[in-house]
Short mmCIF file of C-alpha atoms in Angstrom, two decimals:
data_model
loop_
_atom_site.label_atom_id
_atom_site.label_comp_id
_atom_site.label_asym_id
_atom_site.label_seq_id
_atom_site.Cartn_x
_atom_site.Cartn_y
_atom_site.Cartn_z
CA MET A 1 -12.75 17.15 32.26
CA LEU A 2 -12.51 13.60 30.93
CA ARG A 3 -16.14 12.87 31.78
CA LYS A 4 -17.31 16.06 30.10
CA GLY A 5 -15.18 15.35 27.03
CA TYR A 6 -16.38 11.77 26.81
CA ALA A 7 -20.04 12.80 27.07
CA LYS A 8 -19.55 15.34 24.27
CA LEU A 9 -17.53 13.03 22.02
CA THR A 10 -20.06 10.20 22.10
CA GLN A 11 -22.68 12.59 20.69
CA TYR A 12 -20.73 12.55 17.39
CA GLU A 13 -21.42 8.88 16.73
CA CYS A 14 -23.27 8.59 13.43
CA ASP A 15 -26.72 7.00 13.13
CA GLU A 16 -25.22 4.37 10.80
CA LEU A 17 -22.24 3.97 13.21
CA GLY A 18 -18.70 5.21 13.04
CA TYR A 19 -17.72 8.77 13.93
CA GLU A 20 -17.59 11.99 11.95
CA TRP A 21 -16.55 15.55 12.85
CA PHE A 22 -20.12 16.71 13.36
CA GLY A 23 -21.92 13.38 13.73
CA SER A 24 -23.44 13.26 10.23
CA ASP A 25 -23.58 10.04 8.20
CA PRO A 26 -21.52 8.54 6.70
CA GLY A 27 -18.83 7.83 9.29
CA HIS A 28 -15.22 8.79 8.59
CA GLU A 29 -12.93 5.77 8.68
CA ALA A 30 -9.67 7.37 9.87
CA LEU A 31 -11.40 9.66 12.35
CA THR A 32 -13.32 6.68 13.74
CA ALA A 33 -10.07 4.74 14.15
CA PHE A 34 -8.56 7.64 16.06
CA GLY A 35 -11.68 7.78 18.22
CA LEU A 36 -11.45 4.05 18.94
CA MET A 37 -7.86 4.50 20.12
CA GLN A 38 -8.80 7.50 22.26
CA PHE A 39 -11.79 5.80 23.89
CA THR A 40 -9.68 2.73 24.65
CA ASP A 41 -7.05 4.93 26.31
CA MET A 42 -9.76 6.65 28.35
CA GLN A 43 -11.02 3.27 29.51
CA GLN A 44 -7.87 2.91 31.63
CA VAL A 45 -8.92 5.77 33.89
CA MET A 46 -12.72 6.03 33.62
CA ALA A 47 -15.84 4.12 32.63
CA VAL A 48 -16.37 3.80 28.86
CA ASP A 49 -19.31 2.07 27.18
CA ASP A 50 -18.04 -1.39 26.13
CA ALA A 51 -20.90 -1.84 23.69
CA MET A 52 -19.97 1.42 21.94
CA LEU A 53 -16.31 0.37 21.72
CA ASN A 54 -17.26 -3.01 20.28
CA ARG A 55 -19.63 -1.68 17.62
CA THR A 56 -17.10 1.00 16.63
CA ARG A 57 -14.38 -1.61 16.08
CA VAL A 58 -16.82 -3.87 14.22
CA TRP A 59 -17.83 -0.97 11.96
CA LEU A 60 -14.18 -0.30 11.14
CA MET A 61 -13.45 -3.96 10.44
CA ASN A 62 -16.45 -4.02 8.10
CA ARG A 63 -14.91 -1.13 6.17
CA ARG A 64 -12.01 -3.32 4.94
CA ASP A 65 -11.93 -3.59 1.16
CA GLY A 66 -10.63 -7.18 0.93
CA ASN A 67 -7.40 -6.05 -0.78
CA GLY A 68 -5.41 -5.12 2.29
CA GLY A 69 -6.86 -1.64 2.66
CA PHE A 70 -9.99 0.15 3.84
CA GLN A 71 -12.97 1.54 1.97
CA ARG A 72 -13.48 5.27 1.81
CA ASN A 73 -16.81 7.02 1.60
CA PRO A 74 -16.98 9.27 -1.51
CA ARG A 75 -17.93 12.23 0.67
CA HIS A 76 -14.52 11.99 2.34
CA LEU A 77 -12.33 11.52 -0.74
CA HIS A 78 -10.75 14.95 -0.37
CA VAL A 79 -11.06 15.28 3.39
CA TRP A 80 -7.96 14.40 5.35
CA SER A 81 -5.28 12.71 3.22
CA VAL A 82 -5.78 12.10 -0.49
CA ASP A 83 -3.18 9.29 -0.30
CA GLN A 84 -5.05 6.09 0.50
CA THR A 85 -1.89 4.28 1.65
CA ILE A 86 -1.48 6.91 4.38
CA VAL A 87 -5.13 6.55 5.40
CA ASP A 88 -4.85 2.75 5.55
CA ALA A 89 -1.65 2.90 7.61
CA TYR A 90 -3.17 5.40 10.04
CA ILE A 91 -6.29 3.30 10.54
CA LEU A 92 -4.21 0.18 11.18
CA TRP A 93 -2.00 2.02 13.65
CA ALA A 94 -4.98 3.37 15.60
CA ILE A 95 -6.63 -0.07 15.70
CA SER A 96 -3.36 -1.66 16.82
CA GLU A 97 -2.95 0.87 19.65
CA ALA A 98 -6.50 0.13 20.77
CA ASP A 99 -5.86 -3.62 20.57
CA VAL A 100 -2.73 -3.30 22.72
CA SER A 101 -4.63 -1.30 25.35
CA ALA A 102 -7.50 -3.82 25.31
CA ASP A 103 -5.13 -6.85 25.32
CA HIS A 104 -6.51 -8.05 21.96
CA VAL A 105 -3.17 -8.29 20.16
CA ALA A 106 -3.34 -11.93 19.11
CA GLN A 107 -6.92 -11.70 17.88
CA GLY A 108 -6.23 -8.43 16.08
CA ALA A 109 -3.15 -9.79 14.31
CA GLU A 110 -5.13 -12.78 13.07
CA GLN A 111 -8.08 -10.69 11.90
CA LEU A 112 -5.87 -8.15 10.13
CA ARG A 113 -3.33 -10.53 8.57
CA ASN A 114 -4.14 -9.43 5.00
CA GLU A 115 -3.93 -5.73 5.91
CA LEU A 116 -0.68 -6.19 7.86
CA ASN A 117 0.93 -7.99 4.93
CA GLN A 118 -0.07 -5.15 2.62
CA LEU A 119 1.26 -2.60 5.11
CA ALA A 120 4.61 -4.42 5.30
CA THR A 121 4.95 -4.43 1.52
CA ILE A 122 4.26 -0.69 1.27
CA ALA A 123 6.51 0.16 4.23
CA GLU A 124 9.49 -1.67 2.74
CA ALA A 125 9.20 0.34 -0.49
CA THR A 126 8.83 3.87 0.93
CA ASP A 127 11.26 6.42 2.29
CA ASP A 128 8.52 8.63 3.79
CA PRO A 129 9.25 8.87 7.55
CA TYR A 130 5.58 9.49 8.40
CA LEU A 131 4.48 6.27 6.69
CA ILE A 132 7.50 4.36 8.04
CA ALA A 133 6.79 5.45 11.63
CA LEU A 134 3.11 4.46 11.39
CA SER A 135 4.06 1.10 9.90
CA ALA A 136 6.82 0.34 12.41
CA ALA A 137 4.61 1.16 15.39
CA THR A 138 1.77 -0.98 14.04
CA LEU A 139 3.99 -3.97 13.23
CA LEU A 140 5.61 -3.81 16.68
CA ASN A 141 2.18 -3.70 18.32
CA TYR A 142 1.30 -6.97 16.58
CA GLY A 143 4.66 -8.65 17.26
CA GLU A 144 6.13 -8.32 13.74
CA GLN A 145 9.62 -7.70 15.16
CA PRO A 146 12.16 -8.26 12.32
CA LEU A 147 10.66 -5.92 9.74
CA ALA A 148 9.71 -3.38 12.39
CA GLU A 149 13.30 -3.18 13.63
CA GLN A 150 14.44 -2.63 10.06
CA LEU A 151 11.98 0.26 9.74
CA LEU A 152 13.05 1.75 13.07
CA GLN A 153 16.64 1.74 11.89
CA GLN A 154 15.63 3.40 8.63
CA LEU A 155 13.94 6.16 10.64
CA THR A 156 17.24 7.03 12.31
CA SER A 157 18.75 7.83 8.91
CA LEU A 158 15.85 10.18 8.14
CA GLN A 159 16.22 12.23 11.33
CA ASP A 160 18.10 15.49 10.91
CA GLU A 161 20.63 16.91 13.38
CA SER A 162 17.98 18.93 15.22
CA GLY A 163 16.03 15.76 16.02
CA MET A 164 13.18 16.49 13.61
CA LEU A 165 11.65 14.27 10.93
CA GLU A 166 9.26 15.54 8.27
CA GLY A 167 6.89 13.38 6.25
CA ARG A 168 5.72 14.09 2.74
CA THR A 169 2.14 14.31 3.90
CA THR A 170 0.01 13.32 6.88
CA VAL A 171 -3.41 11.80 7.30
CA VAL A 172 -4.88 15.25 7.99
CA GLN A 173 -2.97 17.00 5.17
CA SER A 174 -1.14 19.19 7.65
CA ALA A 175 1.69 21.48 6.59
CA GLY A 176 4.41 23.58 8.17
CA ILE A 177 5.31 22.94 11.80
CA SER A 178 2.32 20.62 12.34
CA ARG A 179 3.53 18.13 9.72
CA LYS A 180 7.00 18.11 11.28
CA VAL A 181 5.59 17.63 14.78
CA GLU A 182 3.28 14.79 13.74
CA THR A 183 6.06 12.92 11.95
CA THR A 184 8.60 13.44 14.73
CA ALA A 185 6.11 12.40 17.40
CA LEU A 186 5.16 9.24 15.50
CA ALA A 187 8.86 8.36 15.18
CA VAL A 188 9.22 8.71 18.97
CA LEU A 189 6.15 6.53 19.52
CA ALA A 190 7.68 3.86 17.29
CA TRP A 191 11.21 4.10 18.75
CA SER A 192 9.82 3.96 22.29
CA LYS A 193 8.55 0.45 21.65
CA SER A 194 12.18 -0.76 21.40
CA LYS A 195 15.08 -0.38 23.84
CA ASN A 196 17.63 0.38 21.11
CA TYR A 197 16.66 3.90 20.06
CA VAL A 198 16.66 6.02 23.24
CA LYS A 199 19.31 8.34 21.79
CA TYR A 200 17.20 9.13 18.75
CA SER A 201 13.91 9.52 20.61
CA THR A 202 15.60 11.78 23.19
CA ARG A 203 16.88 14.01 20.39
CA ALA A 204 13.39 14.10 18.88
CA ILE A 205 11.78 14.97 22.23
CA GLY A 206 14.25 17.84 22.55
CA TRP A 207 13.10 19.18 19.19
CA LEU A 208 9.43 18.80 20.14
CA THR A 209 10.01 20.65 23.41
CA ARG A 210 11.79 23.51 21.67
CA ASN A 211 8.89 23.85 19.22
CA ARG A 212 6.10 23.97 21.75
CA GLN A 213 3.97 27.05 21.11
CA GLY A 214 3.03 29.71 23.64
CA GLY A 215 -0.55 28.56 24.08
CA GLY A 216 0.54 25.09 25.17
CA GLY A 217 0.04 23.42 21.78
CA PHE A 218 2.44 22.08 19.19
CA GLY A 219 0.56 23.20 16.08
CA SER A 220 -2.74 21.60 15.10
CA THR A 221 -4.82 19.45 17.45
CA GLN A 222 -3.46 16.30 15.77
CA ALA A 223 0.11 17.55 16.23
CA THR A 224 -0.50 18.41 19.88
CA VAL A 225 -2.09 15.05 20.66
CA LEU A 226 0.76 13.13 19.05
CA ALA A 227 3.44 15.28 20.69
CA LEU A 228 1.96 14.69 24.14
CA LYS A 229 1.58 10.96 23.49
CA ALA A 230 5.21 10.86 22.37
CA MET A 231 6.44 12.66 25.48
CA ILE A 232 4.55 10.29 27.75
CA ALA A 233 5.81 7.23 25.87
CA HIS A 234 9.39 8.51 25.98
CA ALA A 235 9.17 9.25 29.69
CA LYS A 236 7.97 5.71 30.34
CA SER A 237 10.62 4.04 28.17
CA ALA A 238 13.58 6.16 29.27
CA GLU A 239 12.85 7.14 32.87
CA SER A 240 15.72 9.09 34.42
CA GLN A 241 16.78 9.23 38.03
CA THR A 242 19.09 11.39 40.09
CA GLY A 243 20.58 10.13 43.31
CA THR A 244 20.76 13.44 45.16
CA ARG A 245 18.44 16.38 45.66
CA GLY A 246 18.94 19.15 43.14
CA GLN A 247 18.20 22.84 43.23
CA VAL A 248 17.13 25.20 40.46
CA ARG A 249 17.67 28.92 40.98
CA VAL A 250 16.63 31.98 38.98
CA LEU A 251 19.24 34.75 39.09
CA LEU A 252 18.84 38.45 38.37
CA GLY A 253 22.44 39.49 38.06
CA ASP A 254 24.06 37.97 41.13
CA GLU A 255 20.84 37.94 43.15
CA THR A 256 18.69 34.82 43.53
CA ILE A 257 15.07 35.91 43.03
CA GLY A 258 13.52 32.43 43.11
CA ASP A 259 14.43 28.81 43.63
CA VAL A 260 12.98 25.34 43.97
CA MET A 261 14.33 22.10 45.45
CA LEU A 262 13.88 18.95 43.38
CA PRO A 263 13.37 15.47 44.87
CA ALA A 264 16.20 12.96 45.01
CA GLN A 265 14.54 10.85 42.32
CA LEU A 266 12.99 12.27 39.19
CA ARG A 267 10.79 9.94 37.16
CA GLY A 268 8.99 10.74 33.95
CA ALA A 269 7.56 14.19 33.37
CA GLN A 270 7.11 16.36 36.46
CA THR A 271 6.39 20.05 36.81
CA PHE A 272 7.89 22.44 39.37
CA THR A 273 6.78 26.05 39.60
CA ILE A 274 8.57 29.15 40.85
CA ASP A 275 5.91 31.81 41.44
CA ARG A 276 5.90 35.59 41.66
CA LEU A 277 9.11 36.29 39.75
CA GLU A 278 7.47 39.29 38.11
CA ALA A 279 7.29 41.04 41.48
CA LYS A 280 11.10 41.09 41.56
CA LEU A 281 11.42 42.73 38.13
CA PRO A 282 11.06 46.53 37.99
CA PRO A 283 10.41 48.19 34.60
CA GLY A 284 13.35 48.02 32.23
CA THR A 285 15.62 45.49 30.52
CA HIS A 286 16.89 42.57 32.59
CA ARG A 287 19.11 39.55 32.07
CA LEU A 288 17.96 36.41 33.89
CA ALA A 289 19.91 33.20 34.39
CA LEU A 290 18.61 29.72 35.18
CA GLN A 291 21.06 27.72 37.26
CA ALA A 292 20.78 24.03 38.17
CA GLU A 293 22.89 22.43 40.90
CA GLY A 294 23.15 18.72 41.65
CA ILE A 295 21.54 17.75 38.33
CA ALA A 296 23.49 16.39 35.39
CA LYS A 297 20.96 17.47 32.75
CA LEU A 298 17.75 19.48 33.07
CA PRO A 299 15.43 20.17 30.11
CA TYR A 300 13.56 23.46 30.46
CA GLN A 301 11.39 25.93 28.61
CA ILE A 302 10.53 29.59 29.01
CA GLU A 303 7.09 30.99 28.22
CA VAL A 304 6.20 34.65 27.83
CA THR A 305 2.54 35.65 27.49
CA PHE A 306 1.30 38.95 26.04
CA ASN A 307 -1.68 40.31 24.11
CA ARG A 308 -2.13 42.45 20.99
CA LEU A 309 -5.28 43.65 19.26
CA THR A 310 -4.45 42.33 15.77
CA PRO A 311 -1.81 39.60 15.45
CA PRO A 312 0.13 39.56 12.17
CA SER A 313 -1.25 37.37 9.39
CA ASP A 314 0.84 34.61 7.88
CA GLY A 315 1.42 35.38 4.21
CA GLY A 316 1.43 31.65 3.48
CA CYS A 317 -2.13 31.13 4.74
CA PRO A 318 -4.33 30.32 1.70
CA LEU A 319 -7.47 31.66 3.38
CA ASP A 320 -8.54 35.31 3.30
CA LEU A 321 -11.12 36.67 5.74
CA THR A 322 -13.10 39.91 5.85
CA THR A 323 -15.79 41.02 8.31
CA GLN A 324 -17.93 44.13 7.83
CA TRP A 325 -21.07 45.68 9.32
CA GLN A 326 -24.03 45.81 6.91
CA GLY A 327 -27.33 47.72 6.70
CA GLU A 328 -28.73 50.97 8.04
CA ALA A 329 -28.82 49.99 11.72
CA VAL A 330 -25.11 50.65 12.18
CA LYS A 331 -24.18 54.25 11.37
CA ASP A 332 -20.63 55.49 12.04
CA GLY A 333 -20.09 52.51 14.28
CA ARG A 334 -23.13 53.29 16.46
CA VAL A 335 -26.34 51.33 16.95
CA ALA A 336 -29.33 51.66 19.24
CA ALA A 337 -29.94 49.04 21.90
CA GLY A 338 -32.53 46.49 20.77
CA SER A 339 -31.64 46.89 17.10
CA ALA A 340 -30.78 44.05 14.73
CA VAL A 341 -27.21 44.21 13.44
CA LEU A 342 -25.96 42.46 10.30
CA LEU A 343 -22.38 41.24 10.04
CA LYS A 344 -21.12 40.07 6.64
CA THR A 345 -18.30 37.54 6.61
CA VAL A 346 -16.38 36.46 3.52
CA VAL A 347 -13.91 33.55 3.56
CA THR A 348 -11.93 32.99 0.35
CA ASN A 349 -9.61 30.18 -0.68
CA THR A 350 -6.96 32.19 -2.53
CA SER A 351 -5.13 29.09 -3.78
CA ASP A 352 -5.61 26.81 -6.77
CA GLU A 353 -5.81 23.76 -4.50
CA GLY A 354 -8.68 22.38 -2.46
CA LEU A 355 -8.29 22.81 1.29
CA PRO A 356 -9.14 20.27 4.00
CA MET A 357 -11.04 21.17 7.19
CA SER A 358 -11.06 24.97 7.52
CA VAL A 359 -12.21 27.33 10.25
CA ALA A 360 -13.26 30.96 10.60
CA VAL A 361 -13.43 32.40 14.12
CA ILE A 362 -15.56 35.56 14.03
CA GLY A 363 -14.85 37.89 16.95
CA LEU A 364 -17.87 39.81 18.26
CA PRO A 365 -17.81 42.96 20.38
CA ALA A 366 -19.46 42.50 23.76
CA GLY A 367 -23.07 43.60 24.01
CA LEU A 368 -24.04 41.76 20.82
CA GLU A 369 -25.82 38.41 20.79
CA PRO A 370 -26.03 36.07 17.74
CA ARG A 371 -29.25 34.25 16.87
CA PRO A 372 -28.69 30.45 17.10
CA LYS A 373 -31.81 29.83 14.96
CA GLN A 374 -30.27 31.77 12.08
CA LEU A 375 -26.94 29.96 12.48
CA ASN A 376 -28.85 26.66 12.34
CA GLU A 377 -30.40 27.83 9.07
CA LEU A 378 -26.95 28.56 7.62
CA ARG A 379 -25.81 25.08 8.66
CA ASP A 380 -28.90 23.33 7.28
CA ALA A 381 -28.51 25.19 3.98
CA GLY A 382 -24.91 24.00 3.67
CA THR A 383 -23.45 27.52 3.84
CA ILE A 384 -21.43 26.33 6.83
CA ASP A 385 -20.93 22.72 7.88
CA TYR A 386 -20.96 23.33 11.62
CA TYR A 387 -20.70 26.14 14.14
CA GLU A 388 -19.90 26.69 17.79
CA LEU A 389 -20.75 29.62 20.06
CA ARG A 390 -18.08 30.81 22.46
CA PRO A 391 -18.04 33.96 24.59
CA ARG A 392 -17.70 36.82 22.03
CA GLU A 393 -16.98 34.41 19.16
CA VAL A 394 -18.81 32.45 16.48
CA VAL A 395 -16.71 29.57 15.13
CA CYS A 396 -17.62 28.30 11.65
CA TYR A 397 -16.31 25.04 10.14
CA TRP A 398 -16.11 23.64 6.61
CA ARG A 399 -15.06 20.05 5.92
CA ALA A 400 -13.36 21.23 2.73
CA ILE A 401 -13.13 24.38 0.58
CA GLN A 402 -12.66 24.06 -3.18
CA PRO A 403 -9.96 25.94 -5.17
CA ARG A 404 -10.74 29.67 -5.35
CA GLU A 405 -14.07 29.08 -3.61
CA VAL A 406 -15.69 31.97 -1.74
CA LYS A 407 -17.84 31.41 1.36
CA SER A 408 -19.99 34.51 1.95
CA PHE A 409 -22.72 34.79 4.58
CA THR A 410 -24.39 37.26 6.94
CA ILE A 411 -24.89 36.74 10.67
CA ASP A 412 -27.80 38.35 12.53
CA LEU A 413 -26.90 39.95 15.85
CA THR A 414 -28.97 41.77 18.45
CA ALA A 415 -27.59 44.83 20.25
CA GLU A 416 -28.33 44.02 23.89
CA ILE A 417 -26.23 46.08 26.31
CA PRO A 418 -25.36 49.77 25.89
CA GLY A 419 -21.65 50.57 25.88
CA LYS A 420 -18.61 50.94 23.66
CA TYR A 421 -16.95 47.64 22.76
CA THR A 422 -14.06 46.14 20.80
CA GLY A 423 -14.21 42.46 19.88
CA PRO A 424 -11.35 39.97 19.57
CA ALA A 425 -9.64 39.85 16.19
CA SER A 426 -11.27 37.43 13.73
CA ARG A 427 -9.15 34.77 11.99
CA ALA A 428 -9.34 32.02 9.39
CA TYR A 429 -7.08 28.98 9.07
CA ARG A 430 -6.81 25.37 8.03
CA TYR A 431 -7.81 23.34 11.07
CA TYR A 432 -4.80 21.05 10.84
CA THR A 433 -2.33 23.85 10.09
CA ALA A 434 -3.47 26.12 12.89
CA GLU A 435 -0.16 27.97 13.23
CA SER A 436 -0.79 29.70 9.87
CA LYS A 437 -3.66 32.17 10.26
CA SER A 438 -5.16 35.12 8.42
CA TRP A 439 -6.26 37.83 10.90
CA THR A 440 -8.61 40.80 10.56
CA LYS A 441 -8.79 44.01 12.56
CA PRO A 442 -11.17 43.72 15.55
CA LEU A 443 -14.73 44.91 15.07
CA GLU A 444 -15.78 47.97 17.09
CA ILE A 445 -19.26 49.20 17.97
CA GLU A 446 -21.01 51.59 20.32
CA ILE A 447 -24.47 50.56 21.53
CA THR A 448 -26.53 53.58 22.59
CA LYS A 449 -29.54 53.63 24.91
CA ASP A 450 -31.84 55.03 22.24
#
């Protein structure tokens, strides 16, 4: 998986260097910094092109503005954060994490002295936990202990009783649960670099665990990445042990329907599975109990998976999506095999504010095939910025959508296989606020033999 991901990611390097969502010049400074950190992490477990890493870091260093910050390409002014101090802090944090992994701390601190001084000045004046966490982690990475400890202490006063911290904004302009997860995870990453804040990071990890979503994510991709990094960092800095073997049992009433023995020593994050519980549950309402013996404290989570044709839309999602068959080929939901089918899609920003990276996932009934050439034409014309083809789905991306802007386009499909089909529900959402979606009813079609 890592090798496949690495091979795909490196294809998004721009011709003029740096990285961008879809590999088009100019490079995106904050996204490139995140990529540098990710590639450096990957280097610990697999082969990564050293020359690529070096030129990526050099490109970023050349984007410094000489005033303690980083330049920003005009094309990206309203993509990701509109607050340049947040962008600068994020870039510095990502570079510092890469420098720690590559053992370039001393050189990095010397090269970035002007930027670190500017970061320290801004961090001392803010009460935004997102910016404070980024700054504290960066300063600790470069050995700036006194101020960093002051910032770590300030973070503790900004944590609520649940363990959560919420920033005013994030580098990806996330909202809702994603913004809370990103801020809380960054606080854990900062606290985990010191031995004095285990209590606070443990409380934050508890909140993150309780807010994990059913699909295995924690909100947006950025939120999920940071949450997982935080959990790993916390596990390394606060490893727990038990001296005796423990047992976890699942009870249905007074009957044990499953159990698992745990090892005498538990270190970091480990997973234990109890299979086939569903076979012990006849239809009806049941009360289950989870019982741990020989263990002082055991974090746990319960996941239930189910499907529905049309999930409920979030009323707070600023994107509206409609999909509708067009033309004479489709009559009463029927079409002859071999016919061309037109599907009109309309994505509307219903708000008075510009939106960052946005996505529309168009669900297609089986038996229909899109034409990649036509999708390429839509991309080249700027109607969409990028697309992906998945089984029974076309995924369309826009770097940004302006206030009240409407994105309307038609996709050409070919009816290939006779049968009666229902597609997955289509949805639209802001990429970095993925928990808030607008859903449409699934498309249905019957493809006849003649």
